[in-house]
Amino acid sequence: KSSGQSTIILSSDNGQKDLTKCIQTQIHRYNMFVETLRNAADFDKEDVSQNKAHHNCRRFFKIKSRRPEVTSIIKNAFSDSLLSSWSADLDGSSQLWNLQWTWGLPKASDFEHLLVFQKVSRFRGTRGLTRKDLLKKNIQRFALVFSAPAAGLDEKSNDSFNIMPLTYALPHEYNSFVSGYSSIQKLCGVKSMNYWIIKPIGMSRG
């Protein structure tokens, strides 16, 4: 450790070289982050030591979305007194943030270059849960795989996947939907209301 900078030294093995480079990058970005905080708070070295508790609790969020309503919602959420230690990213193009709230799914490389103190609001590999048609398909698939006869589970365990109302993915399940709709209508009676909810598979519509 020299002049406030940390140095990591490992052996010359290729894998350890990559690890060394990664760690040194993390340290370099972190030192930039701390320096930015010092400048933003107008701290000199004495101020930083005297206000260490306040200095260490500062966090920054970044919003990556072209939708003004998304930006407004996130900023309003962070304006809550319980989140007073959070501030908007000082420079929208910088990488010195703790949390990035993004509308679209980041590239794989964006995840690979995250620093140790950074989190993103999206996760890779969740498409099968966040798209409604794939969620239906996956729940039905797991219910079949882990059914009581196949997995040796009791009926109570088998009911664990009975968590979704009767659902059809259109248009390829249109005929099944018409048949199910008609069956329910017959059971309920002609005068009964037979309401169904229609949702797009994506578009963040609940």
Coordinates of C-alpha atoms in Angstrom, one line a residue:
K1 CA 0.0 0.0 0.0
S2 CA 1.6 3.3 -1.1
S3 CA 0.2 6.9 -1.3
G4 CA -3.3 5.6 -0.7
Q5 CA -3.0 3.0 -3.5
S6 CA -3.0 -0.7 -3.1
T7 CA -0.8 -3.1 -5.1
I8 CA -1.4 -6.9 -5.5
I9 CA 1.5 -9.1 -6.4
L10 CA 1.0 -12.8 -7.4
S11 CA 3.2 -15.3 -9.3
S12 CA 3.6 -15.2 -13.0
D13 CA 1.1 -18.0 -13.8
N14 CA -1.2 -17.0 -16.6
G15 CA -4.3 -17.6 -14.5
Q16 CA -2.9 -15.6 -11.7
K17 CA -1.9 -12.9 -14.1
D18 CA -5.5 -12.5 -15.1
L19 CA -6.6 -12.5 -11.5
T20 CA -4.0 -9.9 -10.7
K21 CA -5.2 -7.7 -13.5
C22 CA -8.8 -8.1 -12.4
I23 CA -8.1 -7.2 -8.8
Q24 CA -5.9 -4.3 -9.8
T25 CA -8.7 -3.0 -12.0
Q26 CA -11.1 -3.3 -9.1
I27 CA -8.8 -1.4 -6.8
H28 CA -8.2 1.3 -9.5
R29 CA -11.9 1.8 -10.0
Y30 CA -12.5 1.8 -6.3
N31 CA -9.8 4.5 -5.7
M32 CA -11.5 6.6 -8.5
F33 CA -14.8 6.1 -6.7
V34 CA -13.4 7.3 -3.4
E35 CA -11.7 10.3 -5.0
T36 CA -15.0 11.2 -6.7
L37 CA -16.7 11.1 -3.4
R38 CA -14.1 13.3 -1.8
N39 CA -14.4 15.9 -4.6
A40 CA -18.2 15.8 -4.5
A41 CA -18.4 16.3 -0.8
D42 CA -15.6 19.0 -1.0
F43 CA -13.6 17.0 1.5
D44 CA -9.8 17.4 2.0
K45 CA -7.8 14.7 3.6
E46 CA -8.5 15.9 7.2
D47 CA -12.2 16.1 6.4
V48 CA -12.3 12.5 5.1
S49 CA -10.8 11.2 8.3
Q50 CA -13.0 13.3 10.5
N51 CA -16.2 12.4 8.5
K52 CA -15.3 8.8 7.8
A53 CA -18.7 7.4 8.9
H54 CA -20.6 9.8 6.5
H55 CA -18.0 9.3 3.8
N56 CA -18.3 5.5 3.8
C57 CA -22.1 5.4 3.7
R58 CA -22.4 7.4 0.4
R59 CA -23.9 5.3 -2.5
F60 CA -24.8 6.2 -6.0
F61 CA -27.4 4.9 -8.4
K62 CA -27.5 5.1 -12.1
I63 CA -30.6 4.9 -14.3
K64 CA -30.2 3.4 -17.8
S65 CA -33.5 3.9 -19.6
R66 CA -34.9 6.1 -22.4
R67 CA -38.3 6.0 -20.8
P68 CA -39.0 9.2 -18.8
E69 CA -41.6 7.5 -16.7
V70 CA -39.0 4.9 -15.6
T71 CA -36.5 7.6 -14.6
S72 CA -39.2 9.4 -12.7
I73 CA -40.4 6.4 -10.8
I74 CA -36.8 5.4 -9.8
K75 CA -35.9 8.9 -8.7
N76 CA -39.0 9.2 -6.7
A77 CA -38.3 5.9 -5.0
F78 CA -34.8 7.0 -4.0
S79 CA -36.1 10.3 -2.7
D80 CA -37.5 8.4 0.3
S81 CA -35.9 9.4 3.6
L82 CA -35.0 5.7 4.2
L83 CA -32.7 6.0 1.2
S84 CA -31.1 9.3 2.1
S85 CA -27.6 7.8 1.7
W86 CA -28.2 7.3 -2.0
S87 CA -27.6 9.9 -4.7
A88 CA -27.9 10.0 -8.4
D89 CA -24.7 9.2 -10.3
L90 CA -22.5 12.3 -10.5
D91 CA -21.7 11.7 -14.1
G92 CA -24.2 9.8 -16.2
S93 CA -21.5 8.4 -18.4
S94 CA -19.2 7.3 -15.5
Q95 CA -18.8 3.8 -14.1
L96 CA -18.7 5.0 -10.5
W97 CA -22.0 3.7 -9.3
N98 CA -23.2 1.1 -6.8
L99 CA -26.6 0.3 -8.4
Q100 CA -27.6 0.5 -12.0
W101 CA -31.4 0.4 -12.7
T102 CA -31.7 -0.6 -16.3
W103 CA -34.8 -1.2 -18.4
G104 CA -33.3 -3.5 -21.0
L105 CA -31.2 -6.6 -20.4
P106 CA -27.5 -5.6 -20.3
K107 CA -25.0 -7.4 -22.5
A108 CA -23.0 -10.4 -21.1
S109 CA -19.9 -8.2 -21.2
D110 CA -21.6 -5.7 -18.9
F111 CA -22.0 -8.3 -16.2
E112 CA -18.4 -9.5 -16.6
H113 CA -17.0 -6.1 -16.0
L114 CA -19.0 -5.3 -12.9
L115 CA -17.0 -4.1 -10.0
V116 CA -17.3 -5.8 -6.6
F117 CA -19.4 -3.0 -5.2
Q118 CA -21.8 -2.8 -8.2
K119 CA -25.2 -4.4 -8.7
V120 CA -27.6 -4.3 -11.7
S121 CA -31.4 -4.6 -11.5
R122 CA -31.5 -7.3 -14.1
F123 CA -30.3 -10.9 -14.1
R124 CA -29.2 -13.2 -16.9
G125 CA -31.0 -16.4 -17.5
T126 CA -34.4 -15.2 -16.2
R127 CA -36.3 -15.1 -19.5
G128 CA -38.0 -18.3 -18.7
L129 CA -39.6 -16.7 -15.6
T130 CA -40.2 -13.1 -16.8
R131 CA -42.0 -13.9 -20.0
K132 CA -45.5 -15.0 -19.3
D133 CA -45.7 -17.7 -22.0
L134 CA -42.4 -19.2 -20.9
L135 CA -43.4 -19.0 -17.3
K136 CA -46.6 -21.0 -18.0
K137 CA -44.6 -23.6 -20.1
N138 CA -41.9 -24.0 -17.4
I139 CA -44.4 -24.4 -14.5
Q140 CA -46.3 -27.1 -16.5
R141 CA -43.0 -28.8 -17.4
F142 CA -41.9 -28.9 -13.7
A143 CA -45.3 -30.1 -12.6
L144 CA -45.0 -33.0 -15.1
V145 CA -41.4 -33.9 -14.2
F146 CA -42.1 -33.8 -10.5
S147 CA -45.5 -35.3 -10.6
A148 CA -46.4 -37.8 -7.8
P149 CA -46.1 -41.0 -9.8
A150 CA -42.9 -40.1 -11.5
A151 CA -41.0 -38.6 -8.5
G152 CA -42.6 -40.6 -5.7
L153 CA -44.1 -37.6 -4.1
D154 CA -47.3 -37.5 -2.1
E155 CA -50.3 -35.6 -3.3
K156 CA -49.6 -32.6 -1.0
S157 CA -46.1 -32.2 -2.5
N158 CA -47.5 -32.6 -6.0
D159 CA -49.9 -29.6 -5.4
S160 CA -46.8 -27.4 -5.0
F161 CA -47.0 -26.5 -8.7
N162 CA -50.7 -25.8 -8.6
I163 CA -50.0 -22.1 -8.5
M164 CA -51.2 -20.8 -11.8
P165 CA -54.8 -20.2 -13.0
L166 CA -55.9 -21.9 -16.2
T167 CA -53.8 -20.3 -18.8
Y168 CA -53.5 -20.5 -22.6
A169 CA -50.7 -19.0 -24.8
L170 CA -52.3 -17.6 -28.0
P171 CA -52.4 -18.0 -30.9
H172 CA -51.0 -21.6 -30.9
E173 CA -53.3 -22.7 -28.1
Y174 CA -56.4 -20.9 -29.4
N175 CA -58.4 -24.1 -30.0
S176 CA -57.6 -25.4 -26.5
F177 CA -58.7 -22.0 -25.1
V178 CA -62.0 -22.1 -27.0
S179 CA -62.7 -25.6 -25.7
G180 CA -61.8 -24.6 -22.1
Y181 CA -63.8 -21.4 -22.3
S182 CA -66.9 -23.3 -23.5
S183 CA -66.5 -26.0 -20.8
I184 CA -66.4 -23.4 -18.1
Q185 CA -69.3 -21.6 -19.5
K186 CA -71.4 -24.8 -19.5
L187 CA -70.5 -25.5 -15.9
C188 CA -71.3 -22.0 -14.7
G189 CA -74.5 -21.5 -16.8
V190 CA -75.3 -19.3 -19.7
K191 CA -76.1 -16.3 -17.5
S192 CA -72.8 -16.5 -15.5
M193 CA -69.9 -14.1 -16.2
N194 CA -67.0 -16.0 -17.7
Y195 CA -64.2 -13.4 -17.6
W196 CA -60.6 -13.9 -18.7
I197 CA -57.6 -11.7 -18.5
I198 CA -55.6 -11.1 -21.7
K199 CA -52.0 -10.1 -21.3
P200 CA -49.1 -9.6 -23.8
I201 CA -46.3 -12.1 -23.2
G202 CA -43.8 -9.3 -22.6
M203 CA -43.9 -5.5 -22.5
S204 CA -43.9 -5.5 -18.6
R205 CA -47.7 -5.4 -18.4
G206 CA -48.0 -7.3 -15.1

